[in-house]
PDB file of C-alpha atoms in Angstrom:
ATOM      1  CA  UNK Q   1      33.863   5.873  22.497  1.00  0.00           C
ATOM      2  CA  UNK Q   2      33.362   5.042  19.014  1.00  0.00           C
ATOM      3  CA  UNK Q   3      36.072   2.518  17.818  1.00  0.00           C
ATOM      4  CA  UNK Q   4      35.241  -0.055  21.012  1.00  0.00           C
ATOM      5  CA  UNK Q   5      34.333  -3.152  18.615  1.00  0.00           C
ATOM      6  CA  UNK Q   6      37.428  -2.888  16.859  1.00  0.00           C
ATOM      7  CA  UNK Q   7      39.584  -2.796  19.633  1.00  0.00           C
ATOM      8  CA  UNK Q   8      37.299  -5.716  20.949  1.00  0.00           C
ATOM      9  CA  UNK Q   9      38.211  -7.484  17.961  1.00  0.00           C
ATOM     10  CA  UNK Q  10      42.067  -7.207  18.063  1.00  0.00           C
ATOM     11  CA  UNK Q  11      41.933  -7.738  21.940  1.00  0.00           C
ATOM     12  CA  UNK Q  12      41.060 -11.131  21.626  1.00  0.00           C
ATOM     13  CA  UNK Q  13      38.700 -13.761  23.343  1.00  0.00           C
ATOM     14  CA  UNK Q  14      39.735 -13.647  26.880  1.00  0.00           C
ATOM     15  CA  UNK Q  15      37.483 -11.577  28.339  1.00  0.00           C
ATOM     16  CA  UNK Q  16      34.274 -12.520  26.203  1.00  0.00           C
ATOM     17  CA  UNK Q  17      31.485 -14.604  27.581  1.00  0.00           C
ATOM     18  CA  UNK Q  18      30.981 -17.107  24.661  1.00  0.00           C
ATOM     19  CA  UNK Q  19      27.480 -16.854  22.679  1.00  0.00           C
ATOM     20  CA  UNK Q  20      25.870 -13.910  24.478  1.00  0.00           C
ATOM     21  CA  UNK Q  21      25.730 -10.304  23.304  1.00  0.00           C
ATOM     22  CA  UNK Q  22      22.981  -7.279  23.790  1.00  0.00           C
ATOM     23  CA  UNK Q  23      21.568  -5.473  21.374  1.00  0.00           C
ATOM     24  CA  UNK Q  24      19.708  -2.065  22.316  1.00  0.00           C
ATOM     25  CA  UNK Q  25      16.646  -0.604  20.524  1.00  0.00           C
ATOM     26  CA  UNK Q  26      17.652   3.178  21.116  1.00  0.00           C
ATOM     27  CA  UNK Q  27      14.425   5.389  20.302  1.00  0.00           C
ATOM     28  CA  UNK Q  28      13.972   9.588  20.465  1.00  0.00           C
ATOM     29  CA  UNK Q  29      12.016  12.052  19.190  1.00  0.00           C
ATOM     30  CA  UNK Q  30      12.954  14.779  16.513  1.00  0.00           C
ATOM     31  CA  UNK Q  31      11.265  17.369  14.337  1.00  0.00           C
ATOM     32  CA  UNK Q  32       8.091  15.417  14.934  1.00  0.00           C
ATOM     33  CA  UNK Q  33       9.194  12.045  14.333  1.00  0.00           C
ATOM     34  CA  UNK Q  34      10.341   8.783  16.159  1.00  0.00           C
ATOM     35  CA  UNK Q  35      13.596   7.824  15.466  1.00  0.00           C
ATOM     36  CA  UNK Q  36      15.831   4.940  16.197  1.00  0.00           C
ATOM     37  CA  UNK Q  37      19.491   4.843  16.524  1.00  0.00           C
ATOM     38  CA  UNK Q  38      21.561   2.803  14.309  1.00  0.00           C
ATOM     39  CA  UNK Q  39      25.614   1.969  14.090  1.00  0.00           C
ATOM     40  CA  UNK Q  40      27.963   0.815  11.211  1.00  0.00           C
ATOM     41  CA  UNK Q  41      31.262  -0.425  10.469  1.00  0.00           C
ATOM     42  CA  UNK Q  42      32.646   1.719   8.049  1.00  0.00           C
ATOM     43  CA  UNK Q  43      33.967  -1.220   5.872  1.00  0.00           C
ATOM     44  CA  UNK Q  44      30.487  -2.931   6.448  1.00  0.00           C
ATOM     45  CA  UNK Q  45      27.544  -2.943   4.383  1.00  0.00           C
ATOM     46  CA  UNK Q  46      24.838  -3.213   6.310  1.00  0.00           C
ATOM     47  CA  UNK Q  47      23.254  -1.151   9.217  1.00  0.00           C
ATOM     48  CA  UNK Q  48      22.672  -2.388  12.839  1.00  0.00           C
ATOM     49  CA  UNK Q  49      21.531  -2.161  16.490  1.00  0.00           C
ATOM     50  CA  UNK Q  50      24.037  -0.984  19.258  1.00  0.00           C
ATOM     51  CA  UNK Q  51      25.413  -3.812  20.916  1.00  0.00           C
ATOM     52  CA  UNK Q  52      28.117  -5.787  21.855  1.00  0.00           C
ATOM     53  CA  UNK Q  53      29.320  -9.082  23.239  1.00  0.00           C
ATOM     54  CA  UNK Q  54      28.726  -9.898  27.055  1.00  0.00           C
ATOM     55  CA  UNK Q  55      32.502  -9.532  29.139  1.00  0.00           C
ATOM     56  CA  UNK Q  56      32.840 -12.358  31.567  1.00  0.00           C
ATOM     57  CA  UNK Q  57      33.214  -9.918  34.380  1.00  0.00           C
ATOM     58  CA  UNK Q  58      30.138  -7.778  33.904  1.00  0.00           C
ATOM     59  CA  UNK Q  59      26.254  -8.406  34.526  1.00  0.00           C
ATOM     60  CA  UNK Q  60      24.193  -8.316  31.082  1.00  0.00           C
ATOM     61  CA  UNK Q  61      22.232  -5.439  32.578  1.00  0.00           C
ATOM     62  CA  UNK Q  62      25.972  -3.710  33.192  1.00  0.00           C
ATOM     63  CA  UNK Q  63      26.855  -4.971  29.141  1.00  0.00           C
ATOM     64  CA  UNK Q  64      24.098  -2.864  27.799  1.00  0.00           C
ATOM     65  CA  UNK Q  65      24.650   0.057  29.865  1.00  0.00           C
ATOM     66  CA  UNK Q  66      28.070   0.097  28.746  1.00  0.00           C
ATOM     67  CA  UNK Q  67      26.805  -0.049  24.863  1.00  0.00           C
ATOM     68  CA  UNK Q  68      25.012   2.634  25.308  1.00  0.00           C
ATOM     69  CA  UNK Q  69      27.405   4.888  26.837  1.00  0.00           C
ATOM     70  CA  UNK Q  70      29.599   3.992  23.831  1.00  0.00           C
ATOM     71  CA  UNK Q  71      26.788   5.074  21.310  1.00  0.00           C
ATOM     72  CA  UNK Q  72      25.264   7.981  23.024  1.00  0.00           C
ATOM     73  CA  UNK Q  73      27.508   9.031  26.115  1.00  0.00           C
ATOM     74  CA  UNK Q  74      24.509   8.606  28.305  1.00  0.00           C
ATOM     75  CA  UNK Q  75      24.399   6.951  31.490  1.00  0.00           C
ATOM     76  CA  UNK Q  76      21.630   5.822  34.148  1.00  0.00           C
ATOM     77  CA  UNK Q  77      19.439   5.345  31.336  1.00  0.00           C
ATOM     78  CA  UNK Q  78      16.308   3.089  31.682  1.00  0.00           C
ATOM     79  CA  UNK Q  79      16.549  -0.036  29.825  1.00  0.00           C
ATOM     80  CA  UNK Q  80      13.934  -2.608  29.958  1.00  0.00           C
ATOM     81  CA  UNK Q  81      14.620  -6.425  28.743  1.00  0.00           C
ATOM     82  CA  UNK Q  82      12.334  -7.594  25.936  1.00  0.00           C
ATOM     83  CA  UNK Q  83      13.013 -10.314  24.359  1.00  0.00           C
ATOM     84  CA  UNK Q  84      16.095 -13.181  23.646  1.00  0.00           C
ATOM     85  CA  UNK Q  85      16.734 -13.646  20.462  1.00  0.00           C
ATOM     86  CA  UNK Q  86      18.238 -16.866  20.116  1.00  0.00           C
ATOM     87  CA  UNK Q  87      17.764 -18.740  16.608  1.00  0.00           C
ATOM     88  CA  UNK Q  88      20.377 -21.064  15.028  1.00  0.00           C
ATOM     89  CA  UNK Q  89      20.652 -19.039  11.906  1.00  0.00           C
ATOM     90  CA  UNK Q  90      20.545 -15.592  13.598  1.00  0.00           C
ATOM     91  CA  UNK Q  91      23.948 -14.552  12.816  1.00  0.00           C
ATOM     92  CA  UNK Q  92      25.370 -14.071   9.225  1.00  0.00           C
ATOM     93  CA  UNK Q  93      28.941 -15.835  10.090  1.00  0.00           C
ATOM     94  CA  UNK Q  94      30.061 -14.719   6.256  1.00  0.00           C
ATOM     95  CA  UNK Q  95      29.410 -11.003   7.312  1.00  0.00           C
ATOM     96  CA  UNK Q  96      31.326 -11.466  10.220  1.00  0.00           C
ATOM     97  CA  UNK Q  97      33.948 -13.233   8.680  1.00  0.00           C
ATOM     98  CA  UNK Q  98      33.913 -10.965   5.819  1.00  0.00           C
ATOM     99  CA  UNK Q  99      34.342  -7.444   8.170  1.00  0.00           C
ATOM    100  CA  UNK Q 100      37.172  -9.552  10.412  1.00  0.00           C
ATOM    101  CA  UNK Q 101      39.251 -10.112   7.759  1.00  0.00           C
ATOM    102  CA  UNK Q 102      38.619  -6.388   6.366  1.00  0.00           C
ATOM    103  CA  UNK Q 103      40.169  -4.936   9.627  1.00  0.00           C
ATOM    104  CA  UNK Q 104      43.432  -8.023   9.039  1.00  0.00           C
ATOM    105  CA  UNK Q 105      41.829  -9.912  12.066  1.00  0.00           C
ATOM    106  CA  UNK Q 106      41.903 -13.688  11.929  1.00  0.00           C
ATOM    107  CA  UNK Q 107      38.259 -15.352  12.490  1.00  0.00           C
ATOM    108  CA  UNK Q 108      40.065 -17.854  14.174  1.00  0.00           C
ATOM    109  CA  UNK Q 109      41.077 -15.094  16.345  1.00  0.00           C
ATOM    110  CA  UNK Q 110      37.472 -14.488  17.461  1.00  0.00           C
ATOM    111  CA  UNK Q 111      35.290 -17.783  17.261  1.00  0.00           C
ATOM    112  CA  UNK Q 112      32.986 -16.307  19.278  1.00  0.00           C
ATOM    113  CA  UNK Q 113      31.852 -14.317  15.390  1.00  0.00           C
ATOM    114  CA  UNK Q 114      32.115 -17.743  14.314  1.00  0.00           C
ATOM    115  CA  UNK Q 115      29.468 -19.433  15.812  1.00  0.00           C
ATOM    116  CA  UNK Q 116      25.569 -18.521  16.679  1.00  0.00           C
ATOM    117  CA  UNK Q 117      24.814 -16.276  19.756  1.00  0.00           C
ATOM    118  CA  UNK Q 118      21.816 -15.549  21.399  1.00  0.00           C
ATOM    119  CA  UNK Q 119      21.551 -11.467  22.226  1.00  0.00           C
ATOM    120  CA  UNK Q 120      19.420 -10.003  25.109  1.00  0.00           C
ATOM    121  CA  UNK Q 121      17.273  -7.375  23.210  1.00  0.00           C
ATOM    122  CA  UNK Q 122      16.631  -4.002  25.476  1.00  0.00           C
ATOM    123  CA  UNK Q 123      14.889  -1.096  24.089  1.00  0.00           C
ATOM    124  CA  UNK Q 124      15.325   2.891  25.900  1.00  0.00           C
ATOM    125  CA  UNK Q 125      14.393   6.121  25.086  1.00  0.00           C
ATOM    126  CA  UNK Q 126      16.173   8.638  25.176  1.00  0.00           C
ATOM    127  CA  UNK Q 127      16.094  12.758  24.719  1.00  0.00           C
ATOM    128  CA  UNK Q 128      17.441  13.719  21.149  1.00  0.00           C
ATOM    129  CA  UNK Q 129      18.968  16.477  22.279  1.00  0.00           C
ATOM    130  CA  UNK Q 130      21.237  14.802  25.387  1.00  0.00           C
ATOM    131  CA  UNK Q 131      22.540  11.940  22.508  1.00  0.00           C
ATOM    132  CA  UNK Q 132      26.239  12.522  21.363  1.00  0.00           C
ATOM    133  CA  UNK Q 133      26.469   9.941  18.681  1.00  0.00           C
ATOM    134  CA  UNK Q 134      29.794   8.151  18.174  1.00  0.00           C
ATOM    135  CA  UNK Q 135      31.855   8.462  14.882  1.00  0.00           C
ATOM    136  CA  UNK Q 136      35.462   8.191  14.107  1.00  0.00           C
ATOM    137  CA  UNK Q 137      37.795   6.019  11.573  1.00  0.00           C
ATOM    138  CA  UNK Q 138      36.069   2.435  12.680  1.00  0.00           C
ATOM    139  CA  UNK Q 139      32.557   3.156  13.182  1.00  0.00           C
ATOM    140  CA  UNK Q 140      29.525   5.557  12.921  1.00  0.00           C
ATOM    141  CA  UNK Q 141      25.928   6.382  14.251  1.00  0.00           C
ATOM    142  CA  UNK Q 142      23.127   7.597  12.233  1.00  0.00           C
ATOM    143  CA  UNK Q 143      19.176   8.354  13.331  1.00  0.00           C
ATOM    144  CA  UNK Q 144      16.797   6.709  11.232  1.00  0.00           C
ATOM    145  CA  UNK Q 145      13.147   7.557  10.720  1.00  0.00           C
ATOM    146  CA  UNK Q 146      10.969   4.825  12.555  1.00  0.00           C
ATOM    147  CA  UNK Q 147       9.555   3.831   9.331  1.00  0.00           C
ATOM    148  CA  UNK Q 148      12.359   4.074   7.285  1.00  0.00           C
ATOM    149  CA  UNK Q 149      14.507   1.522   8.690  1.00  0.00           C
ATOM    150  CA  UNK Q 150      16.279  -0.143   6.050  1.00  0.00           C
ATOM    151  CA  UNK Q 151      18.100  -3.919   5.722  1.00  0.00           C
ATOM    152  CA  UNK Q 152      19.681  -4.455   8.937  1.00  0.00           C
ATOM    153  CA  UNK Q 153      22.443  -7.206   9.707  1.00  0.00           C
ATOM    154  CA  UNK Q 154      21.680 -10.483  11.041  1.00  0.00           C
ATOM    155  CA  UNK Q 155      18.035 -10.608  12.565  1.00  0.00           C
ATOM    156  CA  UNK Q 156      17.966  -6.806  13.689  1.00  0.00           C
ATOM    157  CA  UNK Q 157      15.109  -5.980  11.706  1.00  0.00           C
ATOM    158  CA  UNK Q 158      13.188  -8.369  14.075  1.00  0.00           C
ATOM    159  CA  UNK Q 159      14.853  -6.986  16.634  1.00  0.00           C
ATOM    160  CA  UNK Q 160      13.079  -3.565  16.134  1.00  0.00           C
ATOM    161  CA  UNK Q 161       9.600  -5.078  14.718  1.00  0.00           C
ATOM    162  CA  UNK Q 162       9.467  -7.085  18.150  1.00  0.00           C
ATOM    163  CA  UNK Q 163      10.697  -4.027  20.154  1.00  0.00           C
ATOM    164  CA  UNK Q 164       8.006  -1.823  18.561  1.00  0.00           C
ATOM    165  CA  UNK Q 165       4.998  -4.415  19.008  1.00  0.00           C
ATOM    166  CA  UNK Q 166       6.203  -5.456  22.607  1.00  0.00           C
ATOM    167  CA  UNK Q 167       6.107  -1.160  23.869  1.00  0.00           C
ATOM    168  CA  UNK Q 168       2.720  -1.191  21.391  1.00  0.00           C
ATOM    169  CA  UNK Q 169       1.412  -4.148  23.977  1.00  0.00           C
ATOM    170  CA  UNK Q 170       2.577  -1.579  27.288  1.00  0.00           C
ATOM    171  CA  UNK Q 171       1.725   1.561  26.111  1.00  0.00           C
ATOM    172  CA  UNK Q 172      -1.671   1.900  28.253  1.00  0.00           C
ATOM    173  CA  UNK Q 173       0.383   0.542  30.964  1.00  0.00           C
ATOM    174  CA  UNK Q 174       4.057   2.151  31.238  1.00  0.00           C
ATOM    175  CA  UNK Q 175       4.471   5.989  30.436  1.00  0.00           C
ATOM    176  CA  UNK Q 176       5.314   6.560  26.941  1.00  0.00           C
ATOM    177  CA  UNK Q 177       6.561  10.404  25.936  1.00  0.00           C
ATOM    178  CA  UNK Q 178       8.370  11.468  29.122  1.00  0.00           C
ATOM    179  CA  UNK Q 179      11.919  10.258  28.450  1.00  0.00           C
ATOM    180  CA  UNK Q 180      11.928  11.639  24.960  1.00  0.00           C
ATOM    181  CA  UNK Q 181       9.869  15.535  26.062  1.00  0.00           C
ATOM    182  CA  UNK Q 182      11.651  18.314  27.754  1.00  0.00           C
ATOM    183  CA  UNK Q 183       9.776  19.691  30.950  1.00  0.00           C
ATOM    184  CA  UNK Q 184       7.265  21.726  28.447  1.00  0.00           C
ATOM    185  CA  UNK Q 185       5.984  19.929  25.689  1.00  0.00           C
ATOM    186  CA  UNK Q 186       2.477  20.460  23.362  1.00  0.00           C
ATOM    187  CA  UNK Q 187      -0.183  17.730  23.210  1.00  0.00           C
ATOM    188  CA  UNK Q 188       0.626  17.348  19.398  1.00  0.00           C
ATOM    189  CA  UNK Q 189       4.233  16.469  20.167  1.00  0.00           C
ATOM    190  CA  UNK Q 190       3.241  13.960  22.632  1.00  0.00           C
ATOM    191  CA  UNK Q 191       0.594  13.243  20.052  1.00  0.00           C
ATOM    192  CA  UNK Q 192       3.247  12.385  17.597  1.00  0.00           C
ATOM    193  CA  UNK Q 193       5.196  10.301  19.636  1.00  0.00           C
ATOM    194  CA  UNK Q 194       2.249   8.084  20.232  1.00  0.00           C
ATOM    195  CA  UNK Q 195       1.198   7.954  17.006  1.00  0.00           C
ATOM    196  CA  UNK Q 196       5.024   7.252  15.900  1.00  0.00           C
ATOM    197  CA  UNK Q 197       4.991   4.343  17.941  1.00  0.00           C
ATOM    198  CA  UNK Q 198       1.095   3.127  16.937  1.00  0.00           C
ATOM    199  CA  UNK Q 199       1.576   3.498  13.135  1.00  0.00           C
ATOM    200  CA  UNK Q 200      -1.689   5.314  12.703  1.00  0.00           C
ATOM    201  CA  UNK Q 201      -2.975   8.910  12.949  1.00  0.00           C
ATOM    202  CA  UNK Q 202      -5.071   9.077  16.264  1.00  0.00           C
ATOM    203  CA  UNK Q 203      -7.914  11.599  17.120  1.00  0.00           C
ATOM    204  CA  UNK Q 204      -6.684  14.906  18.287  1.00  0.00           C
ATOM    205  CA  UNK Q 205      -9.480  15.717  20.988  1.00  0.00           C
ATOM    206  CA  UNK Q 206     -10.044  12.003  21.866  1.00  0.00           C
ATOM    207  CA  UNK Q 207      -6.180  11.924  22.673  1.00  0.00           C
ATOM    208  CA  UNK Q 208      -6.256  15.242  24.548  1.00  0.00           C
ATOM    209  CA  UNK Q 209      -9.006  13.789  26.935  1.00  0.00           C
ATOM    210  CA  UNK Q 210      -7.241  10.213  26.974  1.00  0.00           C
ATOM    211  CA  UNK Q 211      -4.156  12.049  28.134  1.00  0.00           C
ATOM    212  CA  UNK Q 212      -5.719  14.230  30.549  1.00  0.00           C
ATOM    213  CA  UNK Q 213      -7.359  11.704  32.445  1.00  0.00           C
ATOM    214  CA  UNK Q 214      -4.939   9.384  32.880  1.00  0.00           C
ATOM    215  CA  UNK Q 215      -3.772  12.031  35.398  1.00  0.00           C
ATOM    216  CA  UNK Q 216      -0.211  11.566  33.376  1.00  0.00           C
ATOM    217  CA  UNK Q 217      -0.148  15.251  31.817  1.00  0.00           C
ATOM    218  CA  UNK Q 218      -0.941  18.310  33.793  1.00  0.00           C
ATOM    219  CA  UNK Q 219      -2.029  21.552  31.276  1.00  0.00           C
ATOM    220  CA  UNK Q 220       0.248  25.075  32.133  1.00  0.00           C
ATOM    221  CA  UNK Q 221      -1.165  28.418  32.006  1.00  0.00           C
ATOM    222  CA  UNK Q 222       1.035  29.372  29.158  1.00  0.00           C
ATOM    223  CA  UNK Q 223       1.776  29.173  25.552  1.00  0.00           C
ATOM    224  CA  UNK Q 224       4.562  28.700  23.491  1.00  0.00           C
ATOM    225  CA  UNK Q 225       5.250  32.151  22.490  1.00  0.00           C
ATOM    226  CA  UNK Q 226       8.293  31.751  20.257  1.00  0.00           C
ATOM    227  CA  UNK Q 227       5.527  29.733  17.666  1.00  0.00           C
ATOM    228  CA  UNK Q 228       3.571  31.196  14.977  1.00  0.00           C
ATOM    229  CA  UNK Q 229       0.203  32.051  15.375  1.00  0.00           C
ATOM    230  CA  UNK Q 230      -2.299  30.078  16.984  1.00  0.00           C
ATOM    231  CA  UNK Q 231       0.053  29.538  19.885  1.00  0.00           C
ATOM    232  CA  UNK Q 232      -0.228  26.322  21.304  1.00  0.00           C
ATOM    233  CA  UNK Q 233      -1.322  25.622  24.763  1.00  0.00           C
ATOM    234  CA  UNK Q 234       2.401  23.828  26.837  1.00  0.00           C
ATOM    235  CA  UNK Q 235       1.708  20.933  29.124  1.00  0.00           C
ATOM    236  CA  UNK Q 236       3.545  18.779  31.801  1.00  0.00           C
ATOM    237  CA  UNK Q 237       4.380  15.689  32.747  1.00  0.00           C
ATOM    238  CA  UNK Q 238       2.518  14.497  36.521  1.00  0.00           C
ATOM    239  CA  UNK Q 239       6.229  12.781  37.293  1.00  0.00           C
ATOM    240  CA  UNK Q 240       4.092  11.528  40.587  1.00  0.00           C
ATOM    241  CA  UNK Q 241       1.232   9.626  38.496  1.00  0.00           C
ATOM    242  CA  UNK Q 242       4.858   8.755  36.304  1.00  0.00           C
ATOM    243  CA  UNK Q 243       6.452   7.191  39.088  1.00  0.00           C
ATOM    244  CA  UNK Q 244       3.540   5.738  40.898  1.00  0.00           C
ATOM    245  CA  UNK Q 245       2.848   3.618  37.316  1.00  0.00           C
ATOM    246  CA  UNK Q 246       6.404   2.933  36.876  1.00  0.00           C
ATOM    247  CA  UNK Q 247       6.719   0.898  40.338  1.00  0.00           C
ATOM    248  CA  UNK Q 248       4.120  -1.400  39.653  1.00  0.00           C
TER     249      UNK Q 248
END
């Protein structure tokens, strides 16, 4: 893991299907805030999504798997297709041209870099605590507060904005909390996840009831002991409401 762009770079064009890539929206949960997963060059300026260029001999669902396992070293992951991003001035060809040469690669080594490329956009979550981020002498990965995204390359930025509205649009529709909980969880984790994801603060007992009738938590008969007085009451997930909503 870690130094697979690079060594895409100085392998050459053979294997690359011209002018498509993935990029992954990678979101988890952490000391009570959403997070999203972010990669850079080391010689680069500028922060962006996981993702690669499509091979010639792999599916695009199969390219984005493959990212993923490079940035986190998780695999079967659920990934869901969003968007294509596919604008003529999408790609910043001096920033390309400008980490190629950094590394000693010729652009004209790689005119795939050279030229616009659409990207299949995919957003996951995934548990914080299951993520092994990548990091060695050609690239790293960083976690970045939901709202404090900064600059990205290229169009990335939209990217995530369209990402975030498009799970806003599905999220009394798809399950939203269960990828990113462990088995026991407190409503005002799963509270902060939605509000994470809503941008606003959301009515504690009005979400407690929402969340209870939906059928999608079930409350324990316990509390989390090893937390300071009051204890809060632990709750789990109804993986059969879960997987009855996810196969519609």
């Amino acid at each position: 893991m870690g130094s697979s762009y690079l060594e895409t770079f100085k392998a050459g064009t053979e294997n690359i299907h011209p002018g498509l890539s993935v990029d992954c929206v990678i979101i988890s949960f952490h000391e009570q805030k959403m997070k999203i997963l972010l990669n850079k060059y080391k010689l680069n300026k500028l922060w962006m999504l996981p993702g690669g260029l499509v091979h010639k001999n792999e599916d695009v669902d199969e390219a984005v798997q493959r990212v993923l396992f490079q940035r986190t070293g998780l695999t079967n992951i659920k990934l869901r297709q969003f968007y294509l991003f596919g604008k003529k001035d999408r790609c910043n060809i001096d920033n390309n041209r400008e980490l190629l040469e950094s590394y000693g690669v010729s652009p004209d080594d790689i005119p795939n870099l050279m030229s616009r490329y659409a990207t299949m956009g995919y957003f996951a979550f995934v548990r914080y605590d299951q993520v092994s981020l990548s990091e060695d002498d050609a690239d790293l990965s960083m976690w970045f507060d939901i709202d404090k995204i900064p600059k990205l390359s290229h169009d990335h930025n939209e990217i995530i904005n369209r990402a975030i509205k498009h799970i806003r649009l599905l999220i009394d529709i798809i399950p939203i909390g269960y990828e990113l909980l462990p088995e026991e969880f407190t409503i005002v984790e799963l509270r902060k996840i939605y509000e994470g994801i809503l941008g606003e603060e959301l009515d504690k007992r009005n979400f407690r009831k929402r969340m209870l009738t939906s059928e999608l938590i079930v409350s324990l008969d316990k509390k989390r002991e090893t937390d300071p007085y009051p204890q809060p009451n632990l709750y789990s997930f109804n993986m059969k409401r879960i997987e009855e909503l996810l196969d519609l």
